[in-house]
PDB file of C-alpha atoms in Angstrom:
ATOM      1  CA  MET G  10     283.316 222.416 -43.524  1.00  0.00           C
ATOM      2  CA  ASN G  11     281.609 221.626 -40.257  1.00  0.00           C
ATOM      3  CA  ASP G  12     280.855 225.088 -38.896  1.00  0.00           C
ATOM      4  CA  LEU G  13     277.209 224.817 -39.931  1.00  0.00           C
ATOM      5  CA  THR G  14     274.757 223.471 -37.359  1.00  0.00           C
ATOM      6  CA  ILE G  15     271.168 222.498 -37.983  1.00  0.00           C
ATOM      7  CA  TYR G  16     268.779 222.061 -35.066  1.00  0.00           C
ATOM      8  CA  HIS G  17     266.775 219.306 -36.658  1.00  0.00           C
ATOM      9  CA  ASN G  18     263.650 217.240 -36.168  1.00  0.00           C
ATOM     10  CA  PRO G  19     263.818 214.307 -38.612  1.00  0.00           C
ATOM     11  CA  ARG G  20     260.029 213.849 -38.414  1.00  0.00           C
ATOM     12  CA  CYS G  21     259.496 217.324 -39.891  1.00  0.00           C
ATOM     13  CA  SER G  22     259.405 217.584 -43.694  1.00  0.00           C
ATOM     14  CA  LYS G  23     260.660 221.194 -43.644  1.00  0.00           C
ATOM     15  CA  SER G  24     263.588 220.172 -41.481  1.00  0.00           C
ATOM     16  CA  ARG G  25     264.444 217.250 -43.774  1.00  0.00           C
ATOM     17  CA  LYS G  26     264.213 219.493 -46.854  1.00  0.00           C
ATOM     18  CA  THR G  27     266.450 222.128 -45.257  1.00  0.00           C
ATOM     19  CA  LEU G  28     269.015 219.466 -44.377  1.00  0.00           C
ATOM     20  CA  GLN G  29     268.934 218.233 -47.977  1.00  0.00           C
ATOM     21  CA  ILE G  30     269.547 221.754 -49.344  1.00  0.00           C
ATOM     22  CA  ILE G  31     272.569 222.057 -47.065  1.00  0.00           C
ATOM     23  CA  LYS G  32     273.960 218.699 -48.201  1.00  0.00           C
ATOM     24  CA  ASP G  33     273.264 219.559 -51.845  1.00  0.00           C
ATOM     25  CA  HIS G  34     275.618 222.511 -51.334  1.00  0.00           C
ATOM     26  CA  GLY G  35     278.388 220.097 -50.354  1.00  0.00           C
ATOM     27  CA  ILE G  36     278.213 220.849 -46.646  1.00  0.00           C
ATOM     28  CA  GLU G  37     278.110 218.083 -44.061  1.00  0.00           C
ATOM     29  CA  PRO G  38     276.517 219.910 -41.122  1.00  0.00           C
ATOM     30  CA  THR G  39     276.529 219.216 -37.436  1.00  0.00           C
ATOM     31  CA  VAL G  40     273.033 217.843 -36.873  1.00  0.00           C
ATOM     32  CA  VAL G  41     271.507 218.410 -33.451  1.00  0.00           C
ATOM     33  CA  GLU G  42     268.280 216.507 -32.936  1.00  0.00           C
ATOM     34  CA  TYR G  43     267.047 218.925 -30.312  1.00  0.00           C
ATOM     35  CA  LEU G  44     264.198 216.656 -29.158  1.00  0.00           C
ATOM     36  CA  LYS G  45     266.781 213.994 -28.202  1.00  0.00           C
ATOM     37  CA  THR G  46     269.415 216.458 -27.013  1.00  0.00           C
ATOM     38  CA  PRO G  47     267.502 219.419 -25.558  1.00  0.00           C
ATOM     39  CA  LEU G  48     269.061 222.825 -25.904  1.00  0.00           C
ATOM     40  CA  LYS G  49     270.367 224.648 -22.890  1.00  0.00           C
ATOM     41  CA  LYS G  50     269.258 228.102 -21.885  1.00  0.00           C
ATOM     42  CA  PHE G  51     272.484 229.764 -23.077  1.00  0.00           C
ATOM     43  CA  GLU G  52     272.151 228.050 -26.482  1.00  0.00           C
ATOM     44  CA  LEU G  53     268.649 229.440 -26.974  1.00  0.00           C
ATOM     45  CA  GLU G  54     269.804 232.887 -25.877  1.00  0.00           C
ATOM     46  CA  ASN G  55     272.581 232.685 -28.471  1.00  0.00           C
ATOM     47  CA  ILE G  56     270.163 231.485 -31.155  1.00  0.00           C
ATOM     48  CA  SER G  57     267.887 234.458 -30.375  1.00  0.00           C
ATOM     49  CA  ARG G  58     270.838 236.795 -30.800  1.00  0.00           C
ATOM     50  CA  LEU G  59     271.949 235.163 -34.074  1.00  0.00           C
ATOM     51  CA  LEU G  60     268.396 235.153 -35.459  1.00  0.00           C
ATOM     52  CA  ASN G  61     267.959 238.730 -34.260  1.00  0.00           C
ATOM     53  CA  LYS G  62     264.581 237.631 -32.926  1.00  0.00           C
ATOM     54  CA  ARG G  63     262.891 237.362 -29.585  1.00  0.00           C
ATOM     55  CA  PRO G  64     262.013 233.827 -28.447  1.00  0.00           C
ATOM     56  CA  LYS G  65     258.324 234.503 -29.125  1.00  0.00           C
ATOM     57  CA  ASP G  66     259.238 234.907 -32.802  1.00  0.00           C
ATOM     58  CA  TYR G  67     260.426 231.308 -33.173  1.00  0.00           C
ATOM     59  CA  VAL G  68     258.083 229.394 -30.920  1.00  0.00           C
ATOM     60  CA  ARG G  69     255.441 227.007 -32.246  1.00  0.00           C
ATOM     61  CA  LYS G  70     252.181 228.312 -30.826  1.00  0.00           C
ATOM     62  CA  ASN G  71     250.051 225.476 -32.200  1.00  0.00           C
ATOM     63  CA  GLU G  72     251.876 222.693 -30.336  1.00  0.00           C
ATOM     64  CA  SER G  73     249.887 221.014 -27.586  1.00  0.00           C
ATOM     65  CA  ASP G  74     252.727 221.619 -25.096  1.00  0.00           C
ATOM     66  CA  PHE G  75     252.389 225.338 -25.818  1.00  0.00           C
ATOM     67  CA  ARG G  76     248.628 225.351 -25.287  1.00  0.00           C
ATOM     68  CA  GLU G  77     248.432 222.909 -22.381  1.00  0.00           C
ATOM     69  CA  ASN G  78     251.071 224.736 -20.345  1.00  0.00           C
ATOM     70  CA  ASN G  79     249.603 228.225 -20.817  1.00  0.00           C
ATOM     71  CA  ILE G  80     252.807 229.427 -22.401  1.00  0.00           C
ATOM     72  CA  LYS G  81     250.880 232.196 -24.165  1.00  0.00           C
ATOM     73  CA  ASP G  82     250.602 233.826 -20.732  1.00  0.00           C
ATOM     74  CA  ILE G  83     254.384 234.349 -20.577  1.00  0.00           C
ATOM     75  CA  ILE G  84     255.040 234.927 -24.293  1.00  0.00           C
ATOM     76  CA  GLU G  85     256.337 238.473 -23.713  1.00  0.00           C
ATOM     77  CA  ASN G  86     258.777 237.395 -20.986  1.00  0.00           C
ATOM     78  CA  ASP G  87     261.884 236.256 -22.870  1.00  0.00           C
ATOM     79  CA  ILE G  88     263.552 234.661 -19.837  1.00  0.00           C
ATOM     80  CA  GLU G  89     260.505 232.627 -18.841  1.00  0.00           C
ATOM     81  CA  LEU G  90     259.787 231.673 -22.441  1.00  0.00           C
ATOM     82  CA  ILE G  91     263.335 230.384 -22.951  1.00  0.00           C
ATOM     83  CA  ASN G  92     262.942 228.329 -19.771  1.00  0.00           C
ATOM     84  CA  LYS G  93     259.769 226.793 -21.231  1.00  0.00           C
ATOM     85  CA  MET G  94     261.540 226.144 -24.536  1.00  0.00           C
ATOM     86  CA  VAL G  95     264.205 224.220 -22.618  1.00  0.00           C
ATOM     87  CA  LYS G  96     261.527 222.237 -20.787  1.00  0.00           C
ATOM     88  CA  PHE G  97     259.312 221.668 -23.859  1.00  0.00           C
ATOM     89  CA  PRO G  98     261.657 221.628 -26.876  1.00  0.00           C
ATOM     90  CA  ILE G  99     258.849 220.605 -29.244  1.00  0.00           C
ATOM     91  CA  ILE G 100     257.663 224.239 -29.122  1.00  0.00           C
ATOM     92  CA  ILE G 101     260.876 225.486 -30.764  1.00  0.00           C
ATOM     93  CA  GLU G 102     260.377 226.323 -34.426  1.00  0.00           C
ATOM     94  CA  ARG G 103     262.274 224.015 -36.730  1.00  0.00           C
ATOM     95  CA  PRO G 104     264.695 223.763 -38.242  1.00  0.00           C
ATOM     96  CA  ILE G 105     267.115 226.432 -37.116  1.00  0.00           C
ATOM     97  CA  VAL G 106     270.377 226.694 -39.024  1.00  0.00           C
ATOM     98  CA  VAL G 107     273.452 228.468 -37.633  1.00  0.00           C
ATOM     99  CA  PHE G 108     276.350 229.336 -39.916  1.00  0.00           C
ATOM    100  CA  ARG G 109     279.134 231.934 -39.807  1.00  0.00           C
ATOM    101  CA  GLY G 110     277.680 233.915 -36.920  1.00  0.00           C
ATOM    102  CA  LYS G 111     274.166 234.091 -38.350  1.00  0.00           C
ATOM    103  CA  ALA G 112     271.034 231.976 -38.096  1.00  0.00           C
ATOM    104  CA  VAL G 113     267.778 231.402 -39.944  1.00  0.00           C
ATOM    105  CA  VAL G 114     264.633 229.391 -39.391  1.00  0.00           C
ATOM    106  CA  GLY G 115     264.172 226.972 -42.289  1.00  0.00           C
ATOM    107  CA  ARG G 116     260.555 227.875 -42.946  1.00  0.00           C
ATOM    108  CA  PRO G 117     260.491 227.815 -45.851  1.00  0.00           C
ATOM    109  CA  PRO G 118     263.525 225.560 -46.287  1.00  0.00           C
ATOM    110  CA  GLU G 119     264.935 227.927 -48.928  1.00  0.00           C
ATOM    111  CA  ASN G 120     265.646 230.439 -46.132  1.00  0.00           C
ATOM    112  CA  VAL G 121     268.875 228.513 -45.568  1.00  0.00           C
ATOM    113  CA  LEU G 122     270.131 229.836 -48.896  1.00  0.00           C
ATOM    114  CA  GLU G 123     270.507 233.260 -47.219  1.00  0.00           C
ATOM    115  CA  LEU G 124     273.271 231.747 -45.096  1.00  0.00           C
ATOM    116  CA  LEU G 125     274.825 229.523 -47.746  1.00  0.00           C
ATOM    117  CA  ASN G 126     275.102 232.288 -50.335  1.00  0.00           C
ATOM    118  CA  SER G 127     276.424 234.998 -48.017  1.00  0.00           C
TER     119      SER G 127
END
C-alpha cells in the first residue's frame, strides 16, 4: 500500500514519530523530504485543499525564514504565502500526511491515526 505520502523532515522528532506510527501500521509510505525536494505551488494548493486549511494555518511562524522575510505581512494572501512556502520550505509545518484524499498535520504525531483508522 503506497498511496500514503508523508512530507517529512528527518531532523524533526514529530516527523520521525509520525513516520514510525505509519510504519507500525504496516504501511510503507512514500516519503518526500520536502527540504531536499521542494514542493511545487500546485502541490501546496492541493495540500491546502486536502487539509481543508488556508496556508497560514500550516506555516511555521517561529522559523527565522518566516521572520527575516517579513512573511507575516502577506500571511492573509494565500497566493503570495504559497509562493513563499515554495521559496522557503522550512516554514511549512511538518509533517504533513496525505492518504485516501485527505491530509493531516502530524502535530501531534497521533493525528495521523485519523487517516489510518478512517
